[in-house]
Structures are given as structure tokens and as C-alpha cells.
Tab-separated table of C-alpha atoms and ligand atoms in Angstrom:
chain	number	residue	atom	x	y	z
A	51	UNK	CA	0.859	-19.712	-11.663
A	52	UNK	CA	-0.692	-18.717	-8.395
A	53	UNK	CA	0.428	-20.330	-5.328
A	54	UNK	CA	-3.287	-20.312	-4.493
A	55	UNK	CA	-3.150	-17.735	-1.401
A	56	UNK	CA	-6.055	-14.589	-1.777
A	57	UNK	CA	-5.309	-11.886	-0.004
A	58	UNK	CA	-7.643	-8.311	-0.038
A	59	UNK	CA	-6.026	-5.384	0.750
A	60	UNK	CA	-8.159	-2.337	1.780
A	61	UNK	CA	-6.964	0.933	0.926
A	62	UNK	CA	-5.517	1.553	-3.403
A	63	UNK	CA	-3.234	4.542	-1.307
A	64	UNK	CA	0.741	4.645	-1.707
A	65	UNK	CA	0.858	1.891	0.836
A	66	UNK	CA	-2.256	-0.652	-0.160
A	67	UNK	CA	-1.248	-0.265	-4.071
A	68	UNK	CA	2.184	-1.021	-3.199
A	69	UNK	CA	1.173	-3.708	-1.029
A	70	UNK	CA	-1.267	-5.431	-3.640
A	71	UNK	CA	1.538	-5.360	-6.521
A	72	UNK	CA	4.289	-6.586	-4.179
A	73	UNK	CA	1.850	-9.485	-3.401
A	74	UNK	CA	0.936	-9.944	-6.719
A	75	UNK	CA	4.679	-10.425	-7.895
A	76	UNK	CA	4.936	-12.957	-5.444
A	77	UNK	CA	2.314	-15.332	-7.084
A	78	UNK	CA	-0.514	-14.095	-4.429
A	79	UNK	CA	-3.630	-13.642	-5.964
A	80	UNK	CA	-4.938	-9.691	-4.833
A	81	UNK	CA	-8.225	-7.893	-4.086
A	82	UNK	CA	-7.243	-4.287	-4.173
A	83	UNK	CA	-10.638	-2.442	-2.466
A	84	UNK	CA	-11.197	0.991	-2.050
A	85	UNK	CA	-14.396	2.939	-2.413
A	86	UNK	CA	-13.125	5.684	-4.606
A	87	UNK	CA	-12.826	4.229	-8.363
A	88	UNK	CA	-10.216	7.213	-9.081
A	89	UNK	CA	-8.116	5.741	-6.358
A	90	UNK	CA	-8.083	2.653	-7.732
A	91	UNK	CA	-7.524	3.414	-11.351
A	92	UNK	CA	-4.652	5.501	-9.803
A	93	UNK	CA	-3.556	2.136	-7.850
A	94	UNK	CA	-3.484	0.134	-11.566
A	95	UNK	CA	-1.809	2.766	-13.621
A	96	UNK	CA	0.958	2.373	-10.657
A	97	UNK	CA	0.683	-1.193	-11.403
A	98	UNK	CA	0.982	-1.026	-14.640
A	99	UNK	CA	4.142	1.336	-14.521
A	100	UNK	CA	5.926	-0.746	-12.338
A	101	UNK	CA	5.750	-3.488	-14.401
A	102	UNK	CA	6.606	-2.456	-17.055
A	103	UNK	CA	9.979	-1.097	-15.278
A	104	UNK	CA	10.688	-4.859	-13.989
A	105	UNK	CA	9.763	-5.805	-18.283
A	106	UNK	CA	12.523	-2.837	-19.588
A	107	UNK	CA	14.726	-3.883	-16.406
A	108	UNK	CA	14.752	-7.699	-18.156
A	109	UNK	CA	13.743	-8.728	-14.402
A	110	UNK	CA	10.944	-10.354	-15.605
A	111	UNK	CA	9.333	-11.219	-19.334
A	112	UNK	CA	6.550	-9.668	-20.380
A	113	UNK	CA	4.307	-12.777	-19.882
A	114	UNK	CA	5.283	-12.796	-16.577
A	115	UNK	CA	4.403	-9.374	-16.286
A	116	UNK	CA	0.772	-9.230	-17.355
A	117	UNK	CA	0.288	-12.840	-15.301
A	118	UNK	CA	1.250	-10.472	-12.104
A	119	UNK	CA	-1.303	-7.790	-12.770
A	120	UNK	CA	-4.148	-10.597	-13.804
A	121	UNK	CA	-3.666	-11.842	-9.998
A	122	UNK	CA	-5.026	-8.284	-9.073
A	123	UNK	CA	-8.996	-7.513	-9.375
A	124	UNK	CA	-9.873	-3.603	-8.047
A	125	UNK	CA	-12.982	-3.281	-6.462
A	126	UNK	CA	-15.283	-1.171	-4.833
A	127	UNK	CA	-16.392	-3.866	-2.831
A	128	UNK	CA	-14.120	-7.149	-1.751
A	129	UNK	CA	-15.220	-9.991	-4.120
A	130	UNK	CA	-13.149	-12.511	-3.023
A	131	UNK	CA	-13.701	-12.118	1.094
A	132	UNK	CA	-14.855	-15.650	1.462
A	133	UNK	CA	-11.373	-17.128	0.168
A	134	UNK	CA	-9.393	-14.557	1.736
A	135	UNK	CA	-6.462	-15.779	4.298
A	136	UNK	CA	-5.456	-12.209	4.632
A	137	UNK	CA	-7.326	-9.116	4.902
A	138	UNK	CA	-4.759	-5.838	4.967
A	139	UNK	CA	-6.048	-2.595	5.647
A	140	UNK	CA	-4.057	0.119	4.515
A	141	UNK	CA	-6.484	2.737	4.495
A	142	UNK	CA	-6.602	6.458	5.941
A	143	UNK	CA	-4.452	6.623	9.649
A	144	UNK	CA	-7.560	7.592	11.181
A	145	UNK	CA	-8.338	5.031	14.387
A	146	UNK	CA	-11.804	5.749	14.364
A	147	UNK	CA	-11.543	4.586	10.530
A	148	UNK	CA	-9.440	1.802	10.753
A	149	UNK	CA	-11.902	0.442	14.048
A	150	UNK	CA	-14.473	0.720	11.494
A	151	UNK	CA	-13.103	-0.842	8.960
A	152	UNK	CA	-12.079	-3.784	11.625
A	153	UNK	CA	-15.521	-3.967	13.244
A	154	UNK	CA	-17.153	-4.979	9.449
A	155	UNK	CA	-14.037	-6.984	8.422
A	156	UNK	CA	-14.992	-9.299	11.415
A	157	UNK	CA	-18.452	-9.887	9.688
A	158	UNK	CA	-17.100	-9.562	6.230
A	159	UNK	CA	-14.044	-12.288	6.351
A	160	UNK	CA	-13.808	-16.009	7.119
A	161	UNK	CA	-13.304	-16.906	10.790
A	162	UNK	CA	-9.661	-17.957	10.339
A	163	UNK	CA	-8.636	-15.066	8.349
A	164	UNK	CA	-5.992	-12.898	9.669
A	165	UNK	CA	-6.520	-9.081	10.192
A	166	UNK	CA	-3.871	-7.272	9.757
A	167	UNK	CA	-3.404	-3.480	9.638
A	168	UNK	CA	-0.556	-1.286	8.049
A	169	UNK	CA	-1.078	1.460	10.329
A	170	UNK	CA	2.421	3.350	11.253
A	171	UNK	CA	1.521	4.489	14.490
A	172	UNK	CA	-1.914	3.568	16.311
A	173	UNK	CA	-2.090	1.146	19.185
A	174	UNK	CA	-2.461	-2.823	17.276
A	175	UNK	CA	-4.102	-3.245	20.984
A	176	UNK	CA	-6.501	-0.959	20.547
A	177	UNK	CA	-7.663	-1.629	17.157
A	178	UNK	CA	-7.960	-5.328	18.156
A	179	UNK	CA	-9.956	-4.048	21.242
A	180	UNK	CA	-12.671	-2.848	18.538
A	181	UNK	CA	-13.526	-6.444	17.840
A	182	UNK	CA	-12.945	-8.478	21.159
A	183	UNK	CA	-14.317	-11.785	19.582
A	184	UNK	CA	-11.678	-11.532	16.876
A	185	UNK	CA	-8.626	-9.686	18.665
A	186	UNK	CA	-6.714	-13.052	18.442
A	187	UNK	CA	-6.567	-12.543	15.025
A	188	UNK	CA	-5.204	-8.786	14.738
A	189	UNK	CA	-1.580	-8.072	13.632
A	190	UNK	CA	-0.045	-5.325	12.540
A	191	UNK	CA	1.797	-5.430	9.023
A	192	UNK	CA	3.980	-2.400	8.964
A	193	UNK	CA	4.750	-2.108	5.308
A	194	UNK	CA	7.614	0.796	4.066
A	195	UNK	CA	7.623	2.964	1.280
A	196	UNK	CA	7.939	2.351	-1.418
A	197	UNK	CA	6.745	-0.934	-0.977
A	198	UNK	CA	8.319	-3.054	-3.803
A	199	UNK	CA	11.580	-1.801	-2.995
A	200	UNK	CA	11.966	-2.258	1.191
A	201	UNK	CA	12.575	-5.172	2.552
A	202	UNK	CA	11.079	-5.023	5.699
A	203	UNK	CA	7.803	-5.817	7.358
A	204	UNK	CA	7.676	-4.713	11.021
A	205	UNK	CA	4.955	-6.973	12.482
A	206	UNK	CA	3.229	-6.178	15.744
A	207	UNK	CA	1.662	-8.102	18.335
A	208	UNK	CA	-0.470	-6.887	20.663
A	209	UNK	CA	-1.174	-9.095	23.923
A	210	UNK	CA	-4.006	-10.843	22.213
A	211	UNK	CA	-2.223	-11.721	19.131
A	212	UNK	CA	-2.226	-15.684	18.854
A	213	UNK	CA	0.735	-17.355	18.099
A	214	UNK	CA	-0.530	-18.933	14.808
A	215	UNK	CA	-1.821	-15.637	13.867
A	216	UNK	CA	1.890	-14.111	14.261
A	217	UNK	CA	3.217	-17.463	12.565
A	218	UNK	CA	0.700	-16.893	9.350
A	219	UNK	CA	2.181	-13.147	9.471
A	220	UNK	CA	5.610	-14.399	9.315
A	221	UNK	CA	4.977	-16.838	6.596
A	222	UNK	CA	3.081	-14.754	4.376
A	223	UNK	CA	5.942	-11.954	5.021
A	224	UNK	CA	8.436	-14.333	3.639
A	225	UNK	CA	6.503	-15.426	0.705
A	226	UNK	CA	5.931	-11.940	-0.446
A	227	UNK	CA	9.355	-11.696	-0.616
A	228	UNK	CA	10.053	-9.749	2.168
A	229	UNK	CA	12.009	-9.607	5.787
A	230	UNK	CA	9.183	-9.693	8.358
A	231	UNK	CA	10.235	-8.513	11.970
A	232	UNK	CA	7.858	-8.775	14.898
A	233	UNK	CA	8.149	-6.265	17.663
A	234	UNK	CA	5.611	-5.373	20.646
A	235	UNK	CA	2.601	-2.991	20.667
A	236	UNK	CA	4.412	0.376	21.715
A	237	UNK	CA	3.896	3.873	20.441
A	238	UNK	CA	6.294	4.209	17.292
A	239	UNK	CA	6.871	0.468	17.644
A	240	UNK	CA	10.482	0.302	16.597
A	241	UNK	CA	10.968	1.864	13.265
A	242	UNK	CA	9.396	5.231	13.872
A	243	UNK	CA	10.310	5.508	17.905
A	244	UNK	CA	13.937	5.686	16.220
A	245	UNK	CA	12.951	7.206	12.654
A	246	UNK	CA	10.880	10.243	13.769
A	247	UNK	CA	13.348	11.728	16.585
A	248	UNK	CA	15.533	11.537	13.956
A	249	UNK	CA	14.021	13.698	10.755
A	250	UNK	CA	12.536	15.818	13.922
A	251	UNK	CA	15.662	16.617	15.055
A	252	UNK	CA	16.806	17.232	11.490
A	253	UNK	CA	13.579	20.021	11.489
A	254	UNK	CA	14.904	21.136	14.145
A	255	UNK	CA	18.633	21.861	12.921
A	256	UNK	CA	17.017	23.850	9.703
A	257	UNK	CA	14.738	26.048	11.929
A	258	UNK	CA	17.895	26.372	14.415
A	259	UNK	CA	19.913	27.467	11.340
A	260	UNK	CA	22.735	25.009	11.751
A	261	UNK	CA	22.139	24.600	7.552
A	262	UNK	CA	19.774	24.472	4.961
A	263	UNK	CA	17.827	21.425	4.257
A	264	UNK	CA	20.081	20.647	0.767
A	265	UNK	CA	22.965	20.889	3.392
A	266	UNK	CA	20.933	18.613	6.379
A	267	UNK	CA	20.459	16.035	3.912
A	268	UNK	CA	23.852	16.037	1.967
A	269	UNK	CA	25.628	15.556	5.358
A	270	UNK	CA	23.127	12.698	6.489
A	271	UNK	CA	23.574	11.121	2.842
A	272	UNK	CA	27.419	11.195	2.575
A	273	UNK	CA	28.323	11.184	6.109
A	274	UNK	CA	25.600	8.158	7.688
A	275	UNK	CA	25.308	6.311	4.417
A	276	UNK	CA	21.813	7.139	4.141
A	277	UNK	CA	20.144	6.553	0.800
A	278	UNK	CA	18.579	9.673	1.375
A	279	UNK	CA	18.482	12.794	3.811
A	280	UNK	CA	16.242	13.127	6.616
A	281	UNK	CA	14.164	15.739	5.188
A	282	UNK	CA	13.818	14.129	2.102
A	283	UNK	CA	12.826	11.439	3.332
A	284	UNK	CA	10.349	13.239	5.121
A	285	UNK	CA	9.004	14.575	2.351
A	286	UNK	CA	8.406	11.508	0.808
A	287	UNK	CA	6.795	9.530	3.902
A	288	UNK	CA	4.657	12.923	4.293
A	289	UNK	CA	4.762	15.722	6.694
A	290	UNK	CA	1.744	15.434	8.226
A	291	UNK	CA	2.536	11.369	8.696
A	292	UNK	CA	5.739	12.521	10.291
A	293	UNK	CA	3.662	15.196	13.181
A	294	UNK	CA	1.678	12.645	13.603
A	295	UNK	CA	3.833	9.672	14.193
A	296	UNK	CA	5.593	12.480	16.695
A	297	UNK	CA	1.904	13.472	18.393
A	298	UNK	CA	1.235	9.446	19.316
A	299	UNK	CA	4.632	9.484	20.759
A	300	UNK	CA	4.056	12.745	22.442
A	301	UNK	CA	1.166	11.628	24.190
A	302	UNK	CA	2.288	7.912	24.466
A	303	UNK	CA	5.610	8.019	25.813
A	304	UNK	CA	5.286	10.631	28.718
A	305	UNK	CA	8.438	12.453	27.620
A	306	UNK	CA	7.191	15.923	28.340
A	307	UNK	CA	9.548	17.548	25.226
A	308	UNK	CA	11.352	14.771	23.780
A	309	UNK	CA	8.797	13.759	21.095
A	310	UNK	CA	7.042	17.031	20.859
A	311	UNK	CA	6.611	17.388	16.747
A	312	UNK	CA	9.424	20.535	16.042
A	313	UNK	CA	7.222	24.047	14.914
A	314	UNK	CA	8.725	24.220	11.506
A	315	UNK	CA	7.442	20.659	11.343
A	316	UNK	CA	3.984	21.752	12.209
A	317	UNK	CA	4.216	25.174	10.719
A	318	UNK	CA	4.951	23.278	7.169
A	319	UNK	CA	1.801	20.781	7.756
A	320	UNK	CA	-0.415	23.876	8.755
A	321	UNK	CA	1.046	25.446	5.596
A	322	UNK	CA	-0.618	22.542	3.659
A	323	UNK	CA	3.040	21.843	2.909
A	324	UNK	CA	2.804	18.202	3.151
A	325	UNK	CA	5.460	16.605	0.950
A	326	UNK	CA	5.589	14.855	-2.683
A	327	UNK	CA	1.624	14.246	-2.260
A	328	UNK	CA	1.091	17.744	-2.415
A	329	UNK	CA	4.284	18.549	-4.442
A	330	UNK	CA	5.357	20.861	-2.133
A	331	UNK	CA	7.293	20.320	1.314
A	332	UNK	CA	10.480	20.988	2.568
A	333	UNK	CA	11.187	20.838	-0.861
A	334	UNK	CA	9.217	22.185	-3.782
A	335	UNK	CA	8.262	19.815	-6.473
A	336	UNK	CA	5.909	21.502	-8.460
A	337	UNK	CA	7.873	22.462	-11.376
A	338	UNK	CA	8.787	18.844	-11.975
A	339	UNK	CA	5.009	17.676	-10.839
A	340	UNK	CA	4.059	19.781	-14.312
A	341	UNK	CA	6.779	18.524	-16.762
A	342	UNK	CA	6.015	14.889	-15.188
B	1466	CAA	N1	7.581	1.987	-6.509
B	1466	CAA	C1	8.313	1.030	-7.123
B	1466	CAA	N2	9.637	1.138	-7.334
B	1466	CAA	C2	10.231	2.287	-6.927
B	1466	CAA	C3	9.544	3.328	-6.289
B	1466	CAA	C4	8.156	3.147	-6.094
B	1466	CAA	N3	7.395	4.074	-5.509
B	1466	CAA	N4	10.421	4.323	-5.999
B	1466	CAA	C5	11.624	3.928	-6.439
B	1466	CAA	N5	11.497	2.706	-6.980
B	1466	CAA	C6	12.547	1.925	-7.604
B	1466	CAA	C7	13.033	2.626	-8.839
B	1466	CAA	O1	12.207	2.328	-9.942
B	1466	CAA	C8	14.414	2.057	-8.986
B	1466	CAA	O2	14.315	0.785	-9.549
B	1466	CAA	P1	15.345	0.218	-10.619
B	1466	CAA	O3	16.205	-0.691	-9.809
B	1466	CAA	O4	14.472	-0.438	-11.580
B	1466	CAA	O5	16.107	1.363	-11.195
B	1466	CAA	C9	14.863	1.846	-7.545
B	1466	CAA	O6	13.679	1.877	-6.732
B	1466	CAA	C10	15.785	2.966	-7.081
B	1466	CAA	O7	15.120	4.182	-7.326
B	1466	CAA	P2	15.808	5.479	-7.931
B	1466	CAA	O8	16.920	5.045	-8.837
B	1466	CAA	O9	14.740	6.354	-8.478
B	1466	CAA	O10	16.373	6.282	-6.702
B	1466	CAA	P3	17.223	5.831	-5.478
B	1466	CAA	O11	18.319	4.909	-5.841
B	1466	CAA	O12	17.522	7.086	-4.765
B	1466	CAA	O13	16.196	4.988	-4.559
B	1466	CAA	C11	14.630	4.906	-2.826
B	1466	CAA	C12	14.977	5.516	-4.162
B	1466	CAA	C13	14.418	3.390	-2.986
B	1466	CAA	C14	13.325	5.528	-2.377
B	1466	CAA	C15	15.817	5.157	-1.840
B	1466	CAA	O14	16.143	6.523	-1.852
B	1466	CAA	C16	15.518	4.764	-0.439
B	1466	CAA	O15	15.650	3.612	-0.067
B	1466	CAA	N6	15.117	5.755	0.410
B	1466	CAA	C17	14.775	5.516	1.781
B	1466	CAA	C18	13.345	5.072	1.833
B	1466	CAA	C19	12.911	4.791	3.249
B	1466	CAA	O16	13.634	4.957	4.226
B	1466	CAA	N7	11.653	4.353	3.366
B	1466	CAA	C20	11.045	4.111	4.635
B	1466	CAA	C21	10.243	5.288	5.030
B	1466	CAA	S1	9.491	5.050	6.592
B	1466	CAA	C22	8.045	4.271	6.230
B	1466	CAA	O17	7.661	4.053	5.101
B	1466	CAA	C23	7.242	3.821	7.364
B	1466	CAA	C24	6.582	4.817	8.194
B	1466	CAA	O18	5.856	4.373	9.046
B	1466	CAA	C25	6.724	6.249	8.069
């Protein structure tokens, strides 16, 4: 049974599909929008897996299963923007995008729905200065990968957030399940102004020659407690999301050196070595990427 909340989340990427079947589990009926159909048939054949891991798992019965992926319609085009409380763009980190996409949300979505972006690294304040009638209403919604599995939501304010707005945010983080922690509009916000130093530095170790990346990571894992190494990790959040995180730092700190993006960083990205979405970073996957 739904609980009766719509939500539409823009973007059927790693983020927005994770976001729509997290939601979805959580008795939240879903729009998952994007305009590419392959992305989206991509997004429900995630779905679909992931489900049928909680069935096999015994976390859930197979009724309860297909009930969860009913709640989710994939469109090219919202269909349900009138009843939406929540609009969540997870598209493309692109700010010129993502104003877009906020300037026709404002026309597209109810007048008390809440738009919220999942954006890693751009300025929440500058977004919601795209749409100056609605910036009350902006939030960010910092979702981490994989989504089904972390617990957190960092949420960000900007100074024109409205306290019901942030309120909403926090309620709807709890509902989906989820630990939502609000922090203030600053470059990196909190999780990737301590994250990114951090697998930077790492980069910067390898192309020192302090060790290998197997070595990096297995000293990170075993000796911090980290579910994975820093590199691998990288790999998985995506190279060229990592040297980017590090550029709006760079730029919005005022640290001259400190968050400069390390070369063998860049040189990877340049390399088109950009981590399991390409099957190749600072480890290769593409042997397994042809088995799989
Ligand atoms: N979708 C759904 N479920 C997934 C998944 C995915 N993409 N990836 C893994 N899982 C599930 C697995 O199915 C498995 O579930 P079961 O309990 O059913 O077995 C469970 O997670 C554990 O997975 P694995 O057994 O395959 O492997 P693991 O124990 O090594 O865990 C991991 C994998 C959850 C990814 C873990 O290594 C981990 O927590 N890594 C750190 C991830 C992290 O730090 N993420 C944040 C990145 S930063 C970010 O996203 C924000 C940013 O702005 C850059």
C-alpha cells in the first residue's frame, strides 16, 4: 500500500534509479523521467535486479516485491507533476543543465512542491538563484552510492532555503528509510570537502610510488576499517566525478594547492579512464565487464 506521497525524480542515472527504487521500497509512489528511453529501460532492469536480490535475500516476499516496482512509472515526460510533493533531479552535474532543468521545474511542478537536487558539488545557492521566485523551495538531497545501501542523505540549505522546505526534506529523508543530515551551502559541503582530499591524496601516494593501488587500498581497508580502499572507491564514484568535486573546491576554497585535483587523477580522466562506467580506471574491469 502506498503511503500516498508522489515523488518524480529526474535523471534514470546510477543516482536517480537508485533514488526512485529506494523510494519505491519505502511505499512512495515514483516518476522516474529521463529523456533517453535506453536510460530508463537500463534504470528498470536495475530495478528489477534489485528486487529480486531483496526476494532470494527472504527480505521481502515476492508480492511485496512486484508492489515496489508497480509504485514506479518511467517516462519520457513527468506524468504525475501535478501530484508531486517532491521533484529530485539527479541528472548530468552540469550547472548550466541542472539551472535548466530548475528554471522549467518551476513551471512544471505545483507551487508547494519541493525542489531538490542531488548534485555532489555545485553551489544549492546558485541553482536556487536560477529561479528567484521559487529559491525558498530549493534543497539539496545529496544521495550516496549505491543508493539502497547508504544510509545517509546530506541535505543542504542555501540562505534561501525555508524552514518548512528543510523540514519536508527531513521528513521525506526519514521515510525513505534513510539518515538525512543538513549542512550549509559550501563547496564539497561536508562529505566530499573531507572525502576528495582523501582518495586525492591516495592518487597522490600511487603516482609518488609509496605503493601500488592493490597496496593503497589494502592498507586503507584493513588498517581504517574502510569497507573499501580509496581508489576503489574512486573508481566506483567515477574519476571524472572525483576531478571535478576537486576543481569546485579548487576554485571555491582559495587554497592555492590544497584541492588542486592530483595529475595521475587528471591524466586517468584525460585517458578516458573513468572508473566502473567505463570499465576501466585505476583498476581494469573489462575482463569481468565481458563474462558479466
Ligand atoms: N545497488 C543495490 N545494492 C547494492 C549495490 C547497488 N549498486 N551494490 C552493492 N549492493 C548490495 C549488495 O547486493 C549486497 O547486498 P546483500 O546484503 O543482499 O548481499 C550489499 O550491498 C553488499 O555488497 P557486496 O557484498 O557486493 O560487497 P561489499 O560488502 O563490499 O559492499 C559496498 C559493497 C556497499 C559498495 C561497500 O563496499 C561500501 O559501502 N563501499 C563504500 C561506498 C561509499 O563510500 N559510497 C559513497 C561514495 S561517495 C558518494 O556517493 C557521494 C559523492 O558525492 C561522490
Amino acid at each position: 500500500m502506498s503511503d500516498g506521497t508522489i515523488i518524480t525524480v529526474i535523471g534514470a542515472g546510477t543516482m536517480g534509479s537508485g533514488i526512485a527504487i529506494t523510494a519505491a521500497i519505502s511505499n512512495v509512489e515514483v516518476c522516474q523521467v529521463d529523456v533517453s528511453q535506453d536510460q530508463l529501460d537500463r534504470a528498470k532492469a536495475y530495478h528489477k535486479k534489485t528486487m529480486a536480490r531483496n526476494v532470494s535475500k527472504e527480505r521481502m516476499t515476492q508480492i511485496e516485491a512486484d508492489a515496489a516496482l508497480a509504485r514506479i512509472c518511467y517516462c519520457t515526460e513527468s506524468c504525475r507533476s501535478d501530484e508531486s510533493s517532491f521533484a529530485i533531479e539527479a541528472a548530468t552535474e552540469n550547472e548550466s543543465l541542472k539551472k535548466k532543468i530548475f528554471a522549467s521545474m518551476v513551471e512544471t511542478y505545483p507551487a508547494d512542491c519541493i525542489l531538490a537536487t542531488n548534485t555532489s558539488s555545485i553551489s544549492i545557492t546558485s541553482i536556487a538563484d536560477a529561479v528567484p521566485a521559487a529559491a525558498d523551495r530549493v534543497i539539496g538531497m545529496h544521495f550516496f552510492n549505491p543508493v539502497p545501501v547508504m544510509k545517509l542523505i546530506e541535505v543542504i540549505k542555501s540562505p534561501a532555503t525555508s524552514q518548512d522546505t528543510l523540514e519536508r526534506t527531513m521528513d521525506l529523508g526519514e521515510s525513505l528509510g534513510k539518515t538525512p543530515i543538513a549542512a550549509n551551502d559550501h563547496p564539497g559541503f561536508v562529505s566530499n570537502r573531507v572525502l576528495m582530499p582523501l582518495i586525492n591524496e591516495a592518487f597522490h601516494a600511487w603516482n609518488d610510488g609509496v605503493a601500488e593501488p592493490e597496496a593503497i587500498d589494502g592498507i586503507m581497508k584493513l588498517g581504517c576499517a574502510f569497507p573499501m580502499g580509496p581508489l576503489r572507491l574512486a573508481d566506483l564514484i567515477g574519476l571524472d566525478v572525483c576531478r571535478d568535486i576537486m576543481l569546485v573546491m579548487h576554485e571555491g576554497l582559495g587554497h592555492p594547492d590544497k584541492y588542486a585535483p592530483c595529475e595521475k587523477l587528471v591524466e586517468l580522466v584525460e585517458a578516458g579512464r573513468l572508473g566502473n562506467k567505463t570499465h576501466w580506471g585505476v583498476y581494469d574491469y573489462r575482463e569481468a565487464a565481458k563474462t558479466a
